[in-house]
Protein backbone atom coordinates (compact mmCIF):
# COMPACT_ATOMS: atom_id res chain seq x y z
CA UNK A 1 0.00 0.00 0.00
CA UNK A 2 2.85 2.39 0.89
CA UNK A 3 4.57 2.08 -2.50
CA UNK A 4 1.31 2.54 -4.34
CA UNK A 5 0.42 5.64 -2.33
CA UNK A 6 3.83 7.20 -2.94
CA UNK A 7 3.66 6.65 -6.66
CA UNK A 8 0.08 7.95 -6.80
CA UNK A 9 1.18 11.02 -4.86
CA UNK A 10 3.85 11.63 -7.49
CA UNK A 11 1.30 11.23 -10.24
CA UNK A 12 -1.26 13.62 -8.70
CA UNK A 13 1.05 16.31 -7.36
CA UNK A 14 4.17 16.05 -9.58
CA UNK A 15 6.63 15.68 -6.71
CA UNK A 16 7.45 13.01 -4.12
CA UNK A 17 5.65 12.73 -0.80
CA UNK A 18 7.91 13.57 2.13
CA UNK A 19 6.18 11.42 4.73
CA UNK A 20 3.84 8.46 5.08
CA UNK A 21 1.56 8.03 8.12
CA UNK A 22 -0.79 5.27 9.20
CA UNK A 23 -3.34 4.54 11.87
CA UNK A 24 -5.37 1.45 12.61
CA UNK A 25 -8.88 0.21 13.04
CA UNK A 26 -9.69 -1.51 16.33
CA UNK A 27 -11.40 -4.39 18.07
CA UNK A 28 -12.76 -4.48 21.60
CA UNK A 29 -12.04 -7.82 23.27
CA UNK A 30 -14.52 -7.37 26.10
CA UNK A 31 -16.35 -4.57 27.92
CA UNK A 32 -19.56 -3.73 26.08
CA UNK A 33 -22.07 -1.02 27.10
CA UNK A 34 -19.67 -0.20 29.92
CA UNK A 35 -18.43 3.16 28.62
CA UNK A 36 -21.49 5.20 29.54
CA UNK A 37 -21.60 3.44 32.91
CA UNK A 38 -18.13 4.67 33.87
CA UNK A 39 -16.68 1.18 33.49
CA UNK A 40 -13.85 -0.33 31.46
CA UNK A 41 -13.38 -1.11 27.79
CA UNK A 42 -10.58 -3.30 26.48
CA UNK A 43 -9.68 -2.43 22.89
CA UNK A 44 -6.62 -2.95 20.72
CA UNK A 45 -5.48 -1.61 17.34
CA UNK A 46 -5.51 -4.09 14.44
CA UNK A 47 -3.52 -4.84 11.32
CA UNK A 48 -6.00 -2.96 9.13
CA UNK A 49 -5.25 0.70 8.71
CA UNK A 50 -5.63 3.96 6.86
CA UNK A 51 -2.37 5.16 5.31
CA UNK A 52 -1.57 8.57 3.86
CA UNK A 53 1.34 9.89 1.76
CA UNK A 54 1.75 13.59 2.50
CA UNK A 55 3.80 16.71 1.78
CA UNK A 56 3.26 20.29 2.91
CA UNK A 57 2.40 22.54 -0.03
CA UNK A 58 3.29 26.05 1.17
CA UNK A 59 -0.28 27.33 0.78
CA UNK A 60 -3.24 27.55 3.15
CA UNK A 61 -5.16 24.87 1.28
CA UNK A 62 -5.45 21.14 1.85
CA UNK A 63 -5.63 19.01 -1.29
CA UNK A 64 -6.52 15.36 -0.75
CA UNK A 65 -7.12 12.41 -2.98
CA UNK A 66 -9.05 9.39 -1.67
CA UNK A 67 -7.86 6.30 -3.54
CA UNK A 68 -10.65 4.02 -2.34
CA UNK A 69 -13.49 6.42 -3.13
CA UNK A 70 -11.65 7.81 -6.15
CA UNK A 71 -12.46 11.41 -5.33
CA UNK A 72 -10.50 14.60 -4.88
CA UNK A 73 -11.22 17.35 -2.34
CA UNK A 74 -9.69 20.75 -1.78
CA UNK A 75 -10.48 22.98 1.17
CA UNK A 76 -9.20 25.91 3.22
CA UNK A 77 -8.59 25.81 6.94
CA UNK A 78 -11.23 28.23 8.19
CA UNK A 79 -14.53 27.15 9.68
CA UNK A 80 -16.41 28.33 6.58
CA UNK A 81 -14.30 26.11 4.29
CA UNK A 82 -15.90 22.75 5.19
CA UNK A 83 -15.87 20.36 2.21
CA UNK A 84 -19.05 18.69 1.05
CA UNK A 85 -17.73 15.13 0.64
CA UNK A 86 -18.32 13.25 3.88
CA UNK A 87 -14.92 11.46 3.79
CA UNK A 88 -13.14 14.84 3.48
CA UNK A 89 -15.00 16.24 6.48
CA UNK A 90 -13.09 13.82 8.72
CA UNK A 91 -9.81 15.38 7.56
CA UNK A 92 -11.14 18.94 7.65
CA UNK A 93 -12.50 18.29 11.16
CA UNK A 94 -9.13 17.06 12.38
CA UNK A 95 -7.48 20.24 11.05
CA UNK A 96 -10.11 22.47 12.64
CA UNK A 97 -10.03 20.70 16.00
CA UNK A 98 -6.23 20.98 16.04
CA UNK A 99 -6.46 24.71 15.31
CA UNK A 100 -9.17 25.16 17.99
CA UNK A 101 -6.73 23.70 20.53
CA UNK A 102 -4.07 26.23 19.59
CA UNK A 103 -2.17 23.87 17.28
CA UNK A 104 -0.77 24.91 13.90
CA UNK A 105 -2.04 23.58 10.59
CA UNK A 106 -0.90 24.75 7.17
CA UNK A 107 -1.64 23.59 3.66
CA UNK A 108 -0.69 20.07 2.63
CA UNK A 109 -1.23 17.58 -0.16
CA UNK A 110 -2.19 14.00 0.59
CA UNK A 111 -3.13 10.70 -1.04
CA UNK A 112 -4.70 8.12 1.24
CA UNK A 113 -6.18 4.63 1.19
CA UNK A 114 -7.11 1.95 3.68
CA UNK A 115 -8.16 -1.62 4.30
CA UNK A 116 -10.34 -1.14 7.38
CA UNK A 117 -13.77 -2.33 6.23
CA UNK A 118 -16.16 0.62 6.26
CA UNK A 119 -19.09 0.56 8.66
CA UNK A 120 -18.30 -2.98 9.89
CA UNK A 121 -17.66 -1.97 13.49
CA UNK A 122 -13.86 -1.78 13.15
CA UNK A 123 -13.82 2.03 13.20
CA UNK A 124 -12.51 3.02 9.82
CA UNK A 125 -13.51 6.60 10.66
CA UNK A 126 -11.32 6.63 13.79
CA UNK A 127 -8.43 5.23 11.73
CA UNK A 128 -8.88 8.05 9.21
CA UNK A 129 -9.04 10.76 11.88
CA UNK A 130 -6.12 9.37 13.85
CA UNK A 131 -3.93 9.06 10.76
CA UNK A 132 -4.40 12.72 9.90
CA UNK A 133 -4.32 13.94 13.52
CA UNK A 134 -0.97 12.21 13.94
CA UNK A 135 0.30 13.61 10.62
CA UNK A 136 -0.72 17.19 11.41
CA UNK A 137 0.93 16.91 14.83
CA UNK A 138 4.16 15.65 13.28
CA UNK A 139 4.23 18.02 10.29
CA UNK A 140 3.23 21.28 11.97
CA UNK A 141 3.49 20.90 15.75
CA UNK A 142 6.76 19.04 16.47
CA UNK A 143 4.61 16.29 18.05
CA UNK A 144 3.82 18.60 20.95
CA UNK A 145 0.18 17.55 21.17
CA UNK A 146 0.09 14.45 23.36
CA UNK A 147 -1.37 11.26 22.01
CA UNK A 148 -4.46 11.25 24.18
CA UNK A 149 -5.30 14.72 22.90
CA UNK A 150 -4.98 13.41 19.33
CA UNK A 151 -7.69 10.90 20.20
CA UNK A 152 -9.84 13.72 21.54
CA UNK A 153 -9.28 15.64 18.31
CA UNK A 154 -10.68 12.64 16.44
CA UNK A 155 -13.63 12.31 18.81
CA UNK A 156 -14.47 16.02 18.54
CA UNK A 157 -14.25 15.71 14.76
CA UNK A 158 -16.99 13.06 14.85
CA UNK A 159 -19.10 15.23 17.17
CA UNK A 160 -18.67 18.56 15.43
CA UNK A 161 -18.13 17.73 11.75
CA UNK A 162 -19.63 14.27 11.14
CA UNK A 163 -22.73 14.23 13.34
CA UNK A 164 -21.67 11.15 15.32
CA UNK A 165 -21.91 11.47 19.10
CA UNK A 166 -19.31 8.79 19.91
CA UNK A 167 -17.25 8.01 23.00
CA UNK A 168 -13.45 8.08 23.08
CA UNK A 169 -12.71 4.34 22.75
CA UNK A 170 -12.28 4.09 18.97
CA UNK A 171 -9.92 7.03 18.58
CA UNK A 172 -8.09 6.09 21.78
CA UNK A 173 -7.44 2.58 20.46
CA UNK A 174 -6.43 3.79 17.01
CA UNK A 175 -3.95 6.35 18.36
CA UNK A 176 -2.55 4.46 21.37
CA UNK A 177 -2.53 0.89 20.10
CA UNK A 178 0.61 -1.25 20.39
CA UNK A 179 1.49 -4.50 18.68
CA UNK A 180 0.92 -7.38 21.09
CA UNK A 181 -1.01 -5.34 23.66
CA UNK A 182 -4.61 -4.59 24.49
CA UNK A 183 -5.48 -1.53 26.53
CA UNK A 184 -7.84 -1.35 29.45
CA UNK A 185 -9.35 2.11 29.42
CA UNK A 186 -11.15 3.34 32.51
CA UNK A 187 -14.02 5.36 31.05
CA UNK A 188 -14.46 7.27 34.29
CA UNK A 189 -10.91 8.48 34.97
CA UNK A 190 -9.54 8.02 31.41
CA UNK A 191 -6.59 6.16 32.94
CA UNK A 192 -5.36 3.25 30.89
CA UNK A 193 -3.07 0.29 31.16
CA UNK A 194 -1.50 -2.04 28.58
CA UNK A 195 -1.96 -5.81 28.90
CA UNK A 196 -0.01 -8.36 26.83
CA UNK A 197 -2.05 -10.11 24.18
CA UNK A 198 0.07 -12.73 22.44
CA UNK A 199 -2.25 -15.66 21.97
CA UNK A 200 0.27 -18.08 20.50
CA UNK A 201 -1.67 -20.87 18.83
CA UNK A 202 -4.85 -18.79 18.60
CA UNK A 203 -6.30 -16.44 16.00
CA UNK A 204 -8.78 -13.63 16.30
CA UNK A 205 -11.43 -13.74 13.59
CA UNK A 206 -14.40 -11.47 13.17
CA UNK A 207 -17.52 -12.68 11.42
CA UNK A 208 -19.60 -9.81 10.09
CA UNK A 209 -23.27 -10.75 9.86
CA UNK A 210 -23.79 -7.74 7.57
CA UNK A 211 -27.14 -7.11 9.24
CA UNK A 212 -28.23 -4.05 11.15
CA UNK A 213 -31.64 -4.38 12.74
CA UNK A 214 -32.11 -1.15 14.63
CA UNK A 215 -31.32 2.05 12.87
CA UNK A 216 -32.97 4.20 15.51
CA UNK A 217 -31.18 5.17 18.71
CA UNK A 218 -34.13 4.34 20.92
CA UNK A 219 -33.10 0.88 22.22
CA UNK A 220 -29.69 2.30 23.11
CA UNK A 221 -31.25 5.27 24.90
CA UNK A 222 -33.62 2.96 26.76
CA UNK A 223 -30.69 0.88 28.05
CA UNK A 224 -28.93 4.03 29.18
CA UNK A 225 -32.05 5.25 30.95
CA UNK A 226 -32.36 1.96 32.84
CA UNK A 227 -28.75 2.21 34.01
CA UNK A 228 -29.21 5.83 35.09
CA UNK A 229 -32.39 5.02 37.03
CA UNK A 230 -30.71 2.20 38.93
CA UNK A 231 -27.62 4.30 39.68
CA UNK A 232 -29.83 7.12 40.98
CA UNK A 233 -31.76 4.66 43.14
CA UNK A 234 -28.45 3.42 44.57
CA UNK A 235 -27.31 6.99 45.17
CA UNK A 236 -24.23 6.67 42.95
CA UNK A 237 -23.09 8.49 39.80
CA UNK A 238 -22.79 5.43 37.59
CA UNK A 239 -23.12 1.64 37.84
CA UNK A 240 -19.34 1.50 37.95
CA UNK A 241 -19.71 1.83 41.72
CA UNK A 242 -22.48 -0.76 42.08
CA UNK A 243 -22.11 -4.33 43.31
CA UNK A 244 -24.47 -7.28 42.88
CA UNK A 245 -25.13 -7.21 46.63
CA UNK A 246 -26.25 -3.60 46.43
CA UNK A 247 -28.38 -4.36 43.38
CA UNK A 248 -30.02 -7.37 45.03
CA UNK A 249 -30.84 -5.22 48.04
CA UNK A 250 -33.03 -2.90 45.93
CA UNK A 251 -34.43 -5.60 43.67
CA UNK A 252 -38.00 -5.13 44.88
CA UNK A 253 -37.89 -1.36 44.44
CA UNK A 254 -36.99 -1.33 40.74
CA UNK A 255 -38.54 -2.84 37.64
CA UNK A 256 -37.53 -6.33 36.57
CA UNK A 257 -36.21 -4.84 33.35
CA UNK A 258 -34.02 -2.26 35.09
CA UNK A 259 -32.72 -5.00 37.37
CA UNK A 260 -31.62 -7.28 34.57
CA UNK A 261 -29.98 -4.44 32.62
CA UNK A 262 -28.01 -3.31 35.68
CA UNK A 263 -27.04 -6.90 36.43
CA UNK A 264 -25.41 -7.19 33.02
CA UNK A 265 -23.45 -3.96 33.47
CA UNK A 266 -22.15 -4.94 36.91
CA UNK A 267 -21.16 -8.41 35.73
CA UNK A 268 -19.54 -7.04 32.59
CA UNK A 269 -17.34 -4.70 34.61
CA UNK A 270 -16.11 -7.68 36.63
CA UNK A 271 -15.56 -9.74 33.49
CA UNK A 272 -13.18 -7.14 32.06
CA UNK A 273 -11.11 -7.28 35.23
CA UNK A 274 -11.15 -11.08 35.18
CA UNK A 275 -9.94 -11.09 31.56
CA UNK A 276 -7.06 -8.77 32.47
CA UNK A 277 -5.96 -11.15 35.23
CA UNK A 278 -6.28 -14.09 32.85
CA UNK A 279 -4.15 -12.37 30.21
CA UNK A 280 -1.45 -11.62 32.74
CA UNK A 281 -1.44 -15.35 33.50
CA UNK A 282 -1.54 -16.30 29.79
CA UNK A 283 -4.81 -18.13 30.48
CA UNK A 284 -6.70 -17.89 27.19
CA UNK A 285 -9.28 -20.50 28.18
CA UNK A 286 -10.60 -18.15 30.84
CA UNK A 287 -10.51 -15.24 28.39
CA UNK A 288 -12.64 -17.28 26.02
CA UNK A 289 -15.08 -18.35 28.71
CA UNK A 290 -15.62 -14.73 29.70
CA UNK A 291 -16.30 -13.80 26.08
CA UNK A 292 -19.09 -16.39 25.94
CA UNK A 293 -20.48 -15.06 29.22
CA UNK A 294 -20.56 -11.58 27.74
CA UNK A 295 -22.44 -12.87 24.74
CA UNK A 296 -25.06 -14.54 26.91
CA UNK A 297 -25.37 -11.38 29.01
CA UNK A 298 -25.78 -9.18 25.95
CA UNK A 299 -28.29 -11.59 24.48
CA UNK A 300 -30.41 -12.63 27.46
CA UNK A 301 -30.04 -9.80 29.99
CA UNK A 302 -29.20 -6.66 28.04
CA UNK A 303 -31.21 -7.92 25.05
CA UNK A 304 -29.16 -6.28 22.33
CA UNK A 305 -28.36 -9.37 20.28
CA UNK A 306 -30.27 -10.66 17.28
CA UNK A 307 -31.01 -14.02 15.72
CA UNK A 308 -28.08 -13.89 13.29
CA UNK A 309 -25.50 -13.11 15.99
CA UNK A 310 -26.87 -15.74 18.35
CA UNK A 311 -26.66 -18.20 15.46
CA UNK A 312 -22.99 -17.35 14.82
CA UNK A 313 -22.30 -17.68 18.53
CA UNK A 314 -23.96 -21.11 18.64
CA UNK A 315 -21.86 -22.31 15.70
CA UNK A 316 -18.69 -21.10 17.43
CA UNK A 317 -19.61 -23.03 20.55
CA UNK A 318 -20.41 -26.18 18.57
CA UNK A 319 -17.09 -25.94 16.69
CA UNK A 320 -15.12 -25.70 19.93
CA UNK A 321 -14.07 -22.07 19.44
CA UNK A 322 -12.39 -20.84 22.64
CA UNK A 323 -14.30 -17.55 22.94
CA UNK A 324 -17.02 -15.82 20.93
CA UNK A 325 -19.30 -12.86 21.43
CA UNK A 326 -21.05 -9.94 19.83
CA UNK A 327 -18.67 -7.04 19.36
CA UNK A 328 -20.13 -3.54 19.53
CA UNK A 329 -23.47 -2.20 20.62
CA UNK A 330 -25.48 -5.09 19.20
CA UNK A 331 -28.56 -5.56 16.96
CA UNK A 332 -26.20 -6.64 14.17
CA UNK A 333 -22.59 -6.26 13.13
CA UNK A 334 -19.82 -8.71 14.02
CA UNK A 335 -18.96 -11.49 16.40
CA UNK A 336 -15.38 -11.58 17.63
CA UNK A 337 -13.93 -15.09 17.95
CA UNK A 338 -10.82 -16.32 19.73
CA UNK A 339 -10.12 -19.61 18.01
CA UNK A 340 -7.30 -22.14 18.03
CA UNK A 341 -5.34 -21.86 14.77
CA UNK A 342 -5.78 -25.53 13.91
CA UNK A 343 -9.59 -25.34 13.86
CA UNK A 344 -9.92 -21.83 12.49
CA UNK A 345 -10.43 -22.71 8.84
CA UNK A 346 -12.93 -25.44 9.64
CA UNK A 347 -14.91 -23.09 11.91
CA UNK A 348 -14.96 -20.28 9.35
CA UNK A 349 -16.03 -22.62 6.54
CA UNK A 350 -18.76 -24.14 8.70
CA UNK A 351 -20.03 -20.73 9.84
CA UNK A 352 -20.10 -19.41 6.28
CA UNK A 353 -21.96 -22.44 4.97
CA UNK A 354 -24.56 -22.67 7.72
CA UNK A 355 -25.16 -18.91 7.78
CA UNK A 356 -25.59 -18.87 4.03
CA UNK A 357 -28.00 -21.82 4.16
CA UNK A 358 -30.12 -19.99 6.70
CA UNK A 359 -29.90 -16.33 5.69
CA UNK A 360 -28.98 -16.44 2.02
CA UNK A 361 -25.62 -14.74 2.31
CA UNK A 362 -22.30 -15.50 3.93
CA UNK A 363 -20.89 -13.45 6.80
CA UNK A 364 -17.81 -11.44 5.90
CA UNK A 365 -14.64 -12.80 7.47
CA UNK A 366 -11.96 -10.53 8.94
CA UNK A 367 -8.91 -12.16 10.55
CA UNK A 368 -7.18 -9.57 12.75
CA UNK A 369 -3.85 -9.29 14.54
CA UNK A 370 -3.28 -6.79 17.36
CA UNK A 371 -0.94 -4.18 15.93
CA UNK A 372 0.50 -0.68 16.32
CA UNK A 373 -1.73 2.39 16.32
CA UNK A 374 -0.90 5.79 14.83
CA UNK A 375 2.68 6.12 13.57
CA UNK A 376 4.91 7.52 10.89
CA UNK A 377 5.81 4.86 8.35
CA UNK A 378 8.65 6.83 6.79
P1 LIG B 1 -16.84 2.75 10.85
O1 LIG B 1 -17.63 1.90 11.80
O2 LIG B 1 -16.05 1.92 9.90
O3 LIG B 1 -16.06 3.81 11.54
P2 LIG B 1 -18.28 5.05 9.93
O4 LIG B 1 -19.58 5.19 9.22
O5 LIG B 1 -18.12 5.68 11.25
O6 LIG B 1 -17.94 3.50 9.97
O7 LIG B 1 -17.12 5.66 9.02
C1 LIG B 1 -17.05 5.32 7.67
C2 LIG B 1 -16.71 6.57 6.87
O8 LIG B 1 -15.32 6.92 7.07
C3 LIG B 1 -16.86 6.37 5.39
O9 LIG B 1 -18.18 6.62 4.96
C4 LIG B 1 -15.87 7.39 4.83
O10 LIG B 1 -16.45 8.69 4.83
C5 LIG B 1 -14.75 7.36 5.86
N1 LIG B 1 -13.74 6.37 5.46
C6 LIG B 1 -13.36 5.27 6.12
N2 LIG B 1 -12.40 4.58 5.46
C7 LIG B 1 -12.16 5.27 4.33
C8 LIG B 1 -11.30 5.07 3.20
N3 LIG B 1 -10.50 4.00 3.12
N4 LIG B 1 -11.34 6.01 2.23
C9 LIG B 1 -12.15 7.07 2.31
N5 LIG B 1 -12.99 7.30 3.33
C10 LIG B 1 -13.01 6.42 4.33
MG1 LIG C 1 -16.94 5.24 12.85
PDB file of N, CA and C in Angstrom, residues 281-314:
ATOM      1  N   UNK A 281      -1.834 -13.968  33.210  1.00  0.00           N
ATOM      2  CA  UNK A 281      -1.437 -15.350  33.498  1.00  0.00           C
ATOM      3  C   UNK A 281      -1.329 -16.187  32.223  1.00  0.00           C
ATOM      4  N   UNK A 282      -1.583 -15.567  31.063  1.00  0.00           N
ATOM      5  CA  UNK A 282      -1.542 -16.304  29.793  1.00  0.00           C
ATOM      6  C   UNK A 282      -2.630 -17.360  29.683  1.00  0.00           C
ATOM      7  N   UNK A 283      -3.742 -17.138  30.397  1.00  0.00           N
ATOM      8  CA  UNK A 283      -4.814 -18.134  30.475  1.00  0.00           C
ATOM      9  C   UNK A 283      -5.922 -17.794  29.472  1.00  0.00           C
ATOM     10  N   UNK A 284      -5.749 -18.257  28.243  1.00  0.00           N
ATOM     11  CA  UNK A 284      -6.700 -17.893  27.187  1.00  0.00           C
ATOM     12  C   UNK A 284      -8.014 -18.671  27.271  1.00  0.00           C
ATOM     13  N   UNK A 285      -8.015 -19.789  27.980  1.00  0.00           N
ATOM     14  CA  UNK A 285      -9.283 -20.503  28.183  1.00  0.00           C
ATOM     15  C   UNK A 285     -10.260 -19.652  28.981  1.00  0.00           C
ATOM     16  N   UNK A 286      -9.733 -19.021  30.035  1.00  0.00           N
ATOM     17  CA  UNK A 286     -10.599 -18.153  30.837  1.00  0.00           C
ATOM     18  C   UNK A 286     -11.048 -16.935  30.033  1.00  0.00           C
ATOM     19  N   UNK A 287     -10.130 -16.366  29.254  1.00  0.00           N
ATOM     20  CA  UNK A 287     -10.511 -15.236  28.394  1.00  0.00           C
ATOM     21  C   UNK A 287     -11.702 -15.640  27.527  1.00  0.00           C
ATOM     22  N   UNK A 288     -11.585 -16.807  26.894  1.00  0.00           N
ATOM     23  CA  UNK A 288     -12.643 -17.283  26.015  1.00  0.00           C
ATOM     24  C   UNK A 288     -13.961 -17.500  26.748  1.00  0.00           C
ATOM     25  N   UNK A 289     -13.860 -18.095  27.937  1.00  0.00           N
ATOM     26  CA  UNK A 289     -15.083 -18.347  28.710  1.00  0.00           C
ATOM     27  C   UNK A 289     -15.796 -17.042  29.032  1.00  0.00           C
ATOM     28  N   UNK A 290     -15.035 -16.039  29.380  1.00  0.00           N
ATOM     29  CA  UNK A 290     -15.623 -14.735  29.702  1.00  0.00           C
ATOM     30  C   UNK A 290     -16.285 -14.112  28.465  1.00  0.00           C
ATOM     31  N   UNK A 291     -15.682 -14.336  27.306  1.00  0.00           N
ATOM     32  CA  UNK A 291     -16.297 -13.804  26.079  1.00  0.00           C
ATOM     33  C   UNK A 291     -17.678 -14.433  25.864  1.00  0.00           C
ATOM     34  N   UNK A 292     -17.771 -15.744  26.058  1.00  0.00           N
ATOM     35  CA  UNK A 292     -19.091 -16.392  25.938  1.00  0.00           C
ATOM     36  C   UNK A 292     -20.069 -15.832  26.967  1.00  0.00           C
ATOM     37  N   UNK A 293     -19.588 -15.615  28.181  1.00  0.00           N
ATOM     38  CA  UNK A 293     -20.482 -15.064  29.215  1.00  0.00           C
ATOM     39  C   UNK A 293     -20.999 -13.690  28.802  1.00  0.00           C
ATOM     40  N   UNK A 294     -20.120 -12.888  28.223  1.00  0.00           N
ATOM     41  CA  UNK A 294     -20.562 -11.575  27.741  1.00  0.00           C
ATOM     42  C   UNK A 294     -21.638 -11.734  26.678  1.00  0.00           C
ATOM     43  N   UNK A 295     -21.426 -12.686  25.779  1.00  0.00           N
ATOM     44  CA  UNK A 295     -22.441 -12.873  24.735  1.00  0.00           C
ATOM     45  C   UNK A 295     -23.801 -13.212  25.345  1.00  0.00           C
ATOM     46  N   UNK A 296     -23.789 -14.145  26.287  1.00  0.00           N
ATOM     47  CA  UNK A 296     -25.056 -14.540  26.913  1.00  0.00           C
ATOM     48  C   UNK A 296     -25.689 -13.344  27.626  1.00  0.00           C
ATOM     49  N   UNK A 297     -24.863 -12.570  28.323  1.00  0.00           N
ATOM     50  CA  UNK A 297     -25.367 -11.381  29.013  1.00  0.00           C
ATOM     51  C   UNK A 297     -25.979 -10.376  28.045  1.00  0.00           C
ATOM     52  N   UNK A 298     -25.276 -10.143  26.943  1.00  0.00           N
ATOM     53  CA  UNK A 298     -25.783  -9.178  25.953  1.00  0.00           C
ATOM     54  C   UNK A 298     -27.074  -9.694  25.314  1.00  0.00           C
ATOM     55  N   UNK A 299     -27.140 -11.003  25.151  1.00  0.00           N
ATOM     56  CA  UNK A 299     -28.291 -11.589  24.475  1.00  0.00           C
ATOM     57  C   UNK A 299     -29.500 -11.718  25.406  1.00  0.00           C
ATOM     58  N   UNK A 300     -29.275 -12.297  26.586  1.00  0.00           N
ATOM     59  CA  UNK A 300     -30.407 -12.633  27.458  1.00  0.00           C
ATOM     60  C   UNK A 300     -30.764 -11.512  28.443  1.00  0.00           C
ATOM     61  N   UNK A 301     -29.766 -10.801  28.963  1.00  0.00           N
ATOM     62  CA  UNK A 301     -30.039  -9.796  29.991  1.00  0.00           C
ATOM     63  C   UNK A 301     -30.146  -8.383  29.403  1.00  0.00           C
ATOM     64  N   UNK A 302     -29.169  -8.023  28.596  1.00  0.00           N
ATOM     65  CA  UNK A 302     -29.195  -6.662  28.039  1.00  0.00           C
ATOM     66  C   UNK A 302     -30.084  -6.599  26.795  1.00  0.00           C
ATOM     67  N   UNK A 303     -30.327  -7.776  26.214  1.00  0.00           N
ATOM     68  CA  UNK A 303     -31.211  -7.917  25.053  1.00  0.00           C
ATOM     69  C   UNK A 303     -30.855  -6.976  23.907  1.00  0.00           C
ATOM     70  N   UNK A 304     -29.585  -7.061  23.495  1.00  0.00           N
ATOM     71  CA  UNK A 304     -29.156  -6.278  22.335  1.00  0.00           C
ATOM     72  C   UNK A 304     -28.593  -7.173  21.226  1.00  0.00           C
ATOM     73  N   UNK A 305     -28.826  -8.490  21.348  1.00  0.00           N
ATOM     74  CA  UNK A 305     -28.364  -9.369  20.276  1.00  0.00           C
ATOM     75  C   UNK A 305     -29.447  -9.477  19.205  1.00  0.00           C
ATOM     76  N   UNK A 306     -29.249 -10.374  18.286  1.00  0.00           N
ATOM     77  CA  UNK A 306     -30.266 -10.664  17.280  1.00  0.00           C
ATOM     78  C   UNK A 306     -30.052 -12.106  16.852  1.00  0.00           C
ATOM     79  N   UNK A 307     -31.026 -12.619  16.111  1.00  0.00           N
ATOM     80  CA  UNK A 307     -31.007 -14.021  15.723  1.00  0.00           C
ATOM     81  C   UNK A 307     -29.709 -14.410  15.005  1.00  0.00           C
ATOM     82  N   UNK A 308     -29.272 -13.561  14.087  1.00  0.00           N
ATOM     83  CA  UNK A 308     -28.084 -13.886  13.288  1.00  0.00           C
ATOM     84  C   UNK A 308     -26.842 -13.999  14.171  1.00  0.00           C
ATOM     85  N   UNK A 309     -26.701 -13.091  15.132  1.00  0.00           N
ATOM     86  CA  UNK A 309     -25.504 -13.105  15.988  1.00  0.00           C
ATOM     87  C   UNK A 309     -25.556 -14.272  16.967  1.00  0.00           C
ATOM     88  N   UNK A 310     -26.738 -14.576  17.473  1.00  0.00           N
ATOM     89  CA  UNK A 310     -26.867 -15.741  18.346  1.00  0.00           C
ATOM     90  C   UNK A 310     -26.540 -17.020  17.570  1.00  0.00           C
ATOM     91  N   UNK A 311     -26.944 -17.046  16.307  1.00  0.00           N
ATOM     92  CA  UNK A 311     -26.661 -18.205  15.461  1.00  0.00           C
ATOM     93  C   UNK A 311     -25.149 -18.373  15.271  1.00  0.00           C
ATOM     94  N   UNK A 312     -24.458 -17.284  14.980  1.00  0.00           N
ATOM     95  CA  UNK A 312     -22.994 -17.350  14.817  1.00  0.00           C
ATOM     96  C   UNK A 312     -22.317 -17.782  16.118  1.00  0.00           C
ATOM     97  N   UNK A 313     -22.851 -17.303  17.234  1.00  0.00           N
ATOM     98  CA  UNK A 313     -22.298 -17.679  18.534  1.00  0.00           C
ATOM     99  C   UNK A 313     -22.510 -19.171  18.800  1.00  0.00           C
ATOM    100  N   UNK A 314     -23.679 -19.678  18.454  1.00  0.00           N
ATOM    101  CA  UNK A 314     -23.963 -21.115  18.636  1.00  0.00           C
ATOM    102  C   UNK A 314     -23.002 -21.963  17.810  1.00  0.00           C
TER     103      UNK A 314
END
